[in-house]
Amino acid sequence: MASVYVVSLDPQASTVWWANRITDLPFDFSQEHETPENLQVLRKTGAKVHVIANQKGGVGKTTTTLNLGAVCAAVLGETEKDLKHVFIDTPGSLQDEELLKKALEVAHDVIVPLPPEALAFDPTARTIETVIGPTGLAFRVVINNWDPRDGTVDLDQTKEYIAAQGWPGTNTVIRRYKVHTRAAAEGQVVTQYAKNRVAMEAREDFFRLALELGYGGNV
């Protein structure tokens, strides 16, 4: 058994397409949108279950799920023989809200990716206020896919919006890199990128995020 397990509940199965292209998958993986009741088994494992959620599509849930799974597996390495962390990728639509709720039933916390785009604000607010909030689960909002070449105006406005809503946000911001957008087609996760400066910076964001969230070691 691997120390990290990634689950997809997204009927679009983009996670499956990506994972199937990875030659050396660093974690266990399954698609469960047709059998969400299987998630209940996770309660018995003792692993920490992290749900990546936002009912707005295209915010980077799959990228966040797979890459956090990869960096956690890299940190844990071969020293851990038991399952420690589970990452669940959820649908980006209102129609599949019941699948998201099934994931939240077994979750320990929730990660909410939010790109620095005003159009993503309202759907994110709905997800947090009507779906995540009532569960009482701890959650963190992660600003995702920020392009430093665009300057800091959108980034700053997004940070201000998160603060105004009273949501807990992460200090780590996931920057936009072309290497991330190519990774699915090339069958890679962030720990498998080529060893160059840009790839190292791209990896660094996810390692920082995992460290900030406490995903690694025996936590």
XYZ file of C-alpha atoms in Angstrom:
219
model
C 0.000 0.000 0.000
C 1.231 3.491 -0.867
C 1.325 6.219 1.776
C -0.845 8.488 -0.406
C -4.119 7.704 -2.171
C -5.829 9.956 -4.717
C -9.543 9.572 -5.492
C -11.518 11.214 -8.293
C -15.258 11.841 -7.941
C -15.442 13.945 -11.087
C -17.639 12.279 -13.753
C -15.583 14.050 -16.417
C -12.704 11.801 -15.315
C -9.957 14.279 -16.223
C -7.968 12.937 -13.290
C -8.215 9.439 -14.736
C -6.992 10.572 -18.136
C -4.026 12.306 -16.517
C -3.182 9.520 -14.070
C -3.328 6.862 -16.775
C -0.635 8.702 -18.719
C 1.809 8.735 -15.813
C 4.302 5.891 -16.184
C 5.420 5.849 -12.552
C 2.416 6.936 -10.505
C 3.713 7.934 -7.038
C 0.429 7.174 -5.254
C -2.513 4.786 -5.392
C -5.448 6.034 -7.443
C -9.090 5.227 -8.200
C -12.152 6.743 -9.878
C -15.243 6.519 -7.669
C -17.931 8.826 -9.080
C -20.177 5.812 -9.742
C -19.471 4.249 -6.350
C -19.132 7.153 -3.859
C -20.278 4.855 -1.063
C -16.811 3.296 -1.244
C -15.431 6.433 0.397
C -16.822 5.277 3.741
C -14.007 2.727 3.907
C -11.596 5.623 4.377
C -12.959 6.158 7.884
C -11.294 2.922 8.974
C -7.844 3.636 7.577
C -6.705 6.296 10.034
C -5.528 8.444 7.118
C -6.195 12.161 6.873
C -8.693 12.861 4.095
C -8.355 16.141 2.199
C -11.103 17.204 -0.203
C -10.298 19.641 -3.004
C -13.531 21.457 -3.788
C -15.005 24.327 -5.744
C -18.231 24.146 -7.743
C -16.687 26.511 -10.288
C -15.083 24.519 -13.071
C -11.609 25.273 -14.336
C -10.163 26.534 -11.065
C -7.403 23.909 -10.902
C -8.849 21.229 -8.631
C -7.329 18.325 -10.548
C -3.894 19.938 -10.786
C -3.985 20.733 -7.075
C -5.140 17.223 -6.152
C -2.557 15.306 -8.136
C 0.363 17.572 -7.320
C -0.340 17.708 -3.595
C -0.598 13.932 -3.656
C 2.731 13.749 -5.467
C 4.644 16.049 -3.129
C 3.241 14.297 -0.051
C 4.327 10.952 -1.478
C 7.778 12.409 -2.129
C 8.078 13.747 1.427
C 6.889 10.496 3.004
C 9.054 8.431 0.650
C 9.564 4.774 1.454
C 9.637 5.279 5.211
C 5.854 5.095 5.571
C 4.182 1.784 4.821
C 0.693 2.785 5.945
C -1.796 5.070 4.249
C -1.317 8.586 5.627
C -3.075 10.999 3.265
C -6.019 10.807 0.890
C -6.760 13.552 -1.628
C -10.214 13.645 -3.232
C -10.829 15.537 -6.481
C -14.476 16.636 -6.701
C -16.758 17.792 -9.540
C -16.788 21.389 -10.705
C -20.529 21.712 -11.184
C -23.696 22.327 -9.210
C -25.323 19.270 -10.763
C -22.917 16.932 -8.960
C -23.293 18.477 -5.520
C -24.289 15.148 -3.964
C -20.905 13.701 -4.934
C -19.166 16.601 -3.211
C -21.274 16.043 -0.102
C -20.298 12.354 -0.064
C -16.640 13.394 -0.041
C -17.202 15.896 2.750
C -18.757 13.163 4.902
C -15.344 11.479 5.237
C -13.119 14.574 5.074
C -10.832 16.005 7.723
C -10.355 19.279 5.870
C -11.070 21.029 2.582
C -8.846 22.876 0.124
C -10.619 25.470 -2.034
C -8.617 26.578 -5.100
C -9.506 30.085 -6.256
C -7.947 31.714 -9.337
C -7.474 35.501 -9.224
C -10.491 36.086 -11.463
C -13.626 37.972 -10.426
C -15.859 35.481 -12.254
C -14.721 32.785 -9.829
C -15.635 34.727 -6.694
C -19.410 34.092 -6.525
C -19.277 30.343 -7.295
C -16.555 29.952 -4.699
C -18.624 31.840 -2.137
C -21.607 29.607 -2.841
C -19.509 26.471 -2.429
C -18.126 27.636 0.899
C -21.309 29.139 2.337
C -23.870 26.526 1.298
C -21.904 23.281 1.036
C -18.661 23.397 3.027
C -19.673 25.789 5.801
C -22.600 23.752 7.173
C -20.311 20.741 7.698
C -18.123 22.599 10.165
C -15.009 21.271 8.437
C -11.810 23.265 8.493
C -11.031 24.724 5.081
C -8.406 26.895 3.447
C -8.671 28.962 0.285
C -5.640 28.703 -2.004
C -5.061 31.325 -4.685
C -4.269 29.270 -7.743
C -2.997 29.917 -11.263
C -1.711 33.449 -10.702
C 0.521 34.657 -13.521
C 3.229 36.976 -12.100
C 3.543 38.565 -15.537
C 0.103 40.103 -15.029
C 1.282 42.128 -12.054
C -0.216 42.022 -8.574
C -3.513 43.895 -9.052
C -5.675 40.787 -9.506
C -3.708 38.928 -6.852
C -4.150 41.724 -4.321
C -7.870 42.042 -5.090
C -8.327 38.318 -4.590
C -6.500 38.426 -1.267
C -8.704 41.348 -0.211
C -11.826 39.449 -1.246
C -10.810 36.374 0.755
C -10.109 38.542 3.803
C -13.395 40.429 3.416
C -15.315 37.148 3.441
C -13.534 36.103 6.605
C -12.196 32.964 4.959
C -8.895 31.407 6.056
C -6.467 31.640 3.160
C -3.004 30.226 2.640
C 0.131 32.329 2.427
C 1.288 30.117 -0.422
C 0.106 31.164 -3.884
C 0.270 28.662 -6.754
C 1.780 30.485 -9.690
C 0.838 29.821 -13.285
C 3.462 27.994 -15.300
C 3.175 26.472 -18.749
C 4.839 23.352 -17.376
C 1.686 22.759 -15.286
C -0.603 23.010 -18.302
C 1.576 20.599 -20.298
C 1.928 18.092 -17.482
C -1.318 16.221 -18.138
C -0.517 15.625 -21.803
C 3.044 14.622 -20.963
C 1.975 12.258 -18.184
C 3.761 13.960 -15.305
C 3.099 15.258 -11.844
C 5.061 18.113 -10.339
C 7.725 15.887 -8.754
C 8.554 14.464 -12.181
C 9.217 17.737 -14.004
C 12.522 18.311 -15.762
C 15.298 19.681 -13.591
C 15.495 23.313 -14.654
C 14.873 26.660 -12.994
C 11.250 27.094 -14.068
C 10.309 23.544 -13.131
C 11.992 23.953 -9.737
C 9.956 27.099 -9.070
C 6.771 25.313 -10.128
C 7.526 22.421 -7.782
C 8.405 24.782 -4.970
C 4.870 26.206 -4.838
C 3.318 22.800 -4.153
C 5.961 21.787 -1.639
C 5.388 25.080 0.182
C 1.648 24.538 0.139
C 1.957 20.998 1.507
C 4.308 22.242 4.226
C 1.994 25.117 5.149
C -1.006 22.784 5.360
C 0.934 20.261 7.431
C 0.724 17.452 4.888
C 3.794 15.324 5.451
C 5.592 13.275 8.039
C 3.271 11.835 10.648
C 0.669 14.619 10.685
